[in-house]
């Protein structure tokens, strides 16, 4: 459930996501570091250029994403 402001609309003062940039070619090493910290890491995709890849890093705590 989203926090409510004084009106009827949900608060926009929530953290949705964070972008963490790693050096080229280190996504697998970085993903393993996040796993060791207790996060679940799901491999994402590689952009068409082949130069950029991504992963989703999630920590399930109280059924909330990080």
XYZ file of N, CA, C and O in Angstrom:
264
model
N 0.843 -1.175 0.000
C 0.000 0.000 0.000
C 0.888 1.238 0.000
O 1.845 1.331 0.742
N 0.556 2.196 -0.825
C 1.325 3.432 -0.924
C 0.928 4.404 0.170
O -0.238 4.486 0.541
N 1.913 5.164 0.691
C 1.580 6.174 1.691
C 0.658 7.241 1.099
O 0.762 7.571 -0.071
N -0.236 7.764 1.892
C -1.180 8.786 1.422
C -0.776 10.167 1.919
O -0.304 10.337 3.020
N -0.971 11.171 1.049
C -0.800 12.555 1.454
C -2.116 13.012 2.055
O -3.046 12.228 2.212
N -2.227 14.281 2.349
C -3.452 14.787 2.962
C -4.659 14.688 2.034
O -5.785 14.652 2.483
N -4.448 14.601 0.722
C -5.547 14.450 -0.230
C -5.811 12.981 -0.495
O -5.448 12.099 0.276
N -6.428 12.702 -1.626
C -6.756 11.322 -1.938
C -5.731 10.649 -2.851
O -5.871 9.475 -3.156
N -4.721 11.368 -3.290
C -3.726 10.791 -4.181
C -2.598 10.134 -3.387
O -2.242 10.606 -2.310
N -2.006 9.055 -3.906
C -0.876 8.421 -3.219
C 0.322 9.372 -3.190
O 0.502 10.188 -4.090
N 1.151 9.228 -2.175
C 2.353 10.034 -2.062
C 3.326 9.680 -3.175
O 3.447 8.524 -3.566
N 4.024 10.670 -3.686
C 5.066 10.422 -4.678
C 6.436 10.421 -4.012
O 7.452 10.368 -4.693
N 6.489 10.448 -2.708
C 7.747 10.457 -1.962
C 8.164 9.029 -1.631
O 8.334 8.654 -0.485
N 8.325 8.227 -2.682
C 8.754 6.842 -2.513
C 9.933 6.583 -3.436
O 10.079 7.226 -4.476
N 10.778 5.645 -3.056
C 11.912 5.265 -3.883
C 11.464 4.159 -4.821
O 10.983 3.115 -4.374
N 11.586 4.381 -6.107
C 11.146 3.401 -7.092
C 12.289 2.489 -7.517
O 12.174 1.288 -7.494
N 13.400 3.068 -7.933
C 14.549 2.262 -8.318
C 15.823 3.105 -8.313
O 15.765 4.323 -8.283
N 16.945 2.408 -8.312
C 18.261 3.043 -8.320
C 19.048 2.437 -9.472
O 19.016 1.225 -9.675
N 19.775 3.255 -10.198
C 20.659 2.762 -11.249
C 22.066 2.717 -10.678
O 22.564 3.698 -10.130
N 22.698 1.556 -10.777
C 24.075 1.377 -10.296
C 24.940 1.057 -11.517
O 24.779 0.004 -12.136
N 25.819 1.954 -11.869
C 26.677 1.789 -13.041
C 27.952 1.056 -12.639
O 28.601 1.422 -11.656
N 28.290 0.009 -13.365
C 29.527 -0.726 -13.109
C 30.438 -0.591 -14.328
O 29.968 -0.319 -15.427
N 31.729 -0.781 -14.137
C 32.651 -0.697 -15.279
C 32.295 -1.732 -16.343
O 31.781 -2.808 -16.021
N 32.575 -1.443 -17.598
C 32.277 -2.388 -18.685
C 32.863 -3.774 -18.408
O 33.998 -3.897 -17.946
N 32.062 -4.803 -18.663
C 32.526 -6.174 -18.519
C 32.514 -6.731 -17.107
O 33.010 -7.832 -16.885
N 31.950 -5.994 -16.142
C 31.975 -6.467 -14.753
C 30.596 -6.791 -14.197
O 30.454 -6.995 -12.991
N 29.584 -6.890 -15.042
C 28.226 -7.086 -14.531
C 28.088 -8.403 -13.766
O 27.415 -8.465 -12.734
N 28.754 -9.458 -14.224
C 28.634 -10.750 -13.536
C 29.300 -10.696 -12.159
O 28.762 -11.217 -11.185
N 30.449 -10.071 -12.070
C 31.146 -9.910 -10.790
C 30.324 -9.049 -9.833
O 30.169 -9.377 -8.660
N 29.773 -7.966 -10.343
C 28.954 -7.078 -9.513
C 27.688 -7.791 -9.048
O 27.288 -7.665 -7.890
N 27.059 -8.557 -9.937
C 25.860 -9.312 -9.563
C 26.180 -10.277 -8.435
O 25.403 -10.419 -7.482
N 27.329 -10.944 -8.501
C 27.717 -11.881 -7.438
C 27.939 -11.149 -6.115
O 27.584 -11.653 -5.052
N 28.487 -9.959 -6.162
C 28.673 -9.169 -4.935
C 27.327 -8.834 -4.310
O 27.173 -8.911 -3.084
N 26.342 -8.485 -5.124
C 25.004 -8.216 -4.589
C 24.386 -9.493 -4.011
O 23.719 -9.453 -2.986
N 24.613 -10.637 -4.653
C 24.102 -11.914 -4.114
C 24.705 -12.196 -2.745
O 24.014 -12.634 -1.826
N 26.002 -11.949 -2.601
C 26.670 -12.175 -1.321
C 26.134 -11.260 -0.225
O 26.217 -11.591 0.952
N 25.576 -10.127 -0.616
C 24.969 -9.198 0.352
C 23.518 -9.568 0.673
O 22.866 -8.894 1.456
N 23.008 -10.641 0.056
C 21.662 -11.109 0.351
C 20.587 -10.685 -0.632
O 19.403 -10.882 -0.374
N 20.987 -10.119 -1.742
C 20.019 -9.698 -2.751
C 19.774 -10.819 -3.748
O 20.634 -11.671 -3.973
N 18.619 -10.824 -4.349
C 18.316 -11.710 -5.468
C 18.642 -10.942 -6.737
O 18.239 -9.791 -6.887
N 19.373 -11.570 -7.632
C 19.777 -10.913 -8.872
C 19.226 -11.712 -10.045
O 19.447 -12.911 -10.151
N 18.499 -11.032 -10.906
C 17.925 -11.650 -12.093
C 18.597 -11.018 -13.312
O 18.578 -9.791 -13.466
N 19.181 -11.857 -14.145
C 19.848 -11.332 -15.336
C 18.842 -10.620 -16.218
O 17.729 -11.092 -16.427
N 19.253 -9.472 -16.705
C 18.403 -8.704 -17.607
C 18.776 -9.020 -19.036
O 19.005 -10.170 -19.388
N 18.907 -8.003 -19.810
C 19.228 -8.203 -21.208
C 20.432 -7.384 -21.604
O 21.010 -6.666 -20.810
N 20.796 -7.524 -22.850
C 21.882 -6.741 -23.426
C 21.281 -5.849 -24.497
O 20.467 -6.304 -25.294
N 21.669 -4.594 -24.493
C 21.167 -3.656 -25.492
C 21.657 -4.052 -26.879
O 22.624 -4.795 -27.026
N 20.991 -3.553 -27.904
C 21.286 -3.921 -29.289
C 22.749 -3.689 -29.660
O 23.319 -4.447 -30.439
N 23.360 -2.668 -29.090
C 24.758 -2.372 -29.410
C 25.715 -3.419 -28.849
O 26.859 -3.509 -29.284
N 25.234 -4.191 -27.848
C 26.093 -5.170 -27.193
C 27.025 -4.565 -26.169
O 27.796 -5.263 -25.523
N 26.954 -3.256 -25.998
C 27.855 -2.571 -25.076
C 27.274 -2.407 -23.673
O 28.010 -2.151 -22.729
N 25.966 -2.534 -23.547
C 25.309 -2.285 -22.270
C 24.453 -3.489 -21.896
O 23.682 -3.990 -22.708
N 24.619 -3.951 -20.653
C 23.806 -5.054 -20.136
C 23.215 -4.612 -18.802
O 23.697 -3.665 -18.177
N 22.164 -5.306 -18.362
C 21.567 -4.939 -17.083
C 21.061 -6.165 -16.339
O 20.899 -7.236 -16.917
N 20.859 -5.986 -15.050
C 20.292 -7.001 -14.170
C 19.352 -6.320 -13.208
O 19.522 -5.138 -12.892
N 18.388 -7.075 -12.714
C 17.464 -6.573 -11.699
C 17.933 -7.105 -10.353
O 18.113 -8.308 -10.175
N 18.166 -6.197 -9.414
C 18.623 -6.562 -8.075
C 17.486 -6.269 -7.114
O 17.031 -5.136 -7.011
N 17.026 -7.314 -6.414
C 15.860 -7.188 -5.546
C 16.173 -7.804 -4.196
O 16.805 -8.848 -4.109
N 15.712 -7.155 -3.150
C 15.810 -7.735 -1.812
C 14.406 -7.852 -1.269
O 13.704 -6.861 -1.119
N 13.988 -9.066 -1.007
C 12.655 -9.289 -0.463
C 12.719 -9.192 1.046
O 13.227 -10.073 1.717
N 12.223 -8.093 1.564
C 12.138 -7.894 3.003
C 10.741 -7.377 3.285
O 10.334 -6.335 2.760
N 9.979 -8.103 4.057
C 8.606 -7.721 4.347
C 7.800 -7.561 3.059
O 7.010 -6.641 2.940
N 8.085 -8.405 2.091
C 7.372 -8.388 0.800
C 7.530 -7.068 0.066
O 6.686 -6.665 -0.700
N 8.619 -6.368 0.311
C 8.869 -5.102 -0.379
C 10.147 -5.217 -1.147
O 11.096 -5.837 -0.714
N 10.191 -4.594 -2.305
C 11.406 -4.540 -3.093
C 12.302 -3.472 -2.515
O 11.852 -2.529 -1.897
N 13.596 -3.606 -2.764
C 14.529 -2.591 -2.299
C 14.301 -1.311 -3.058
O 14.213 -1.265 -4.243
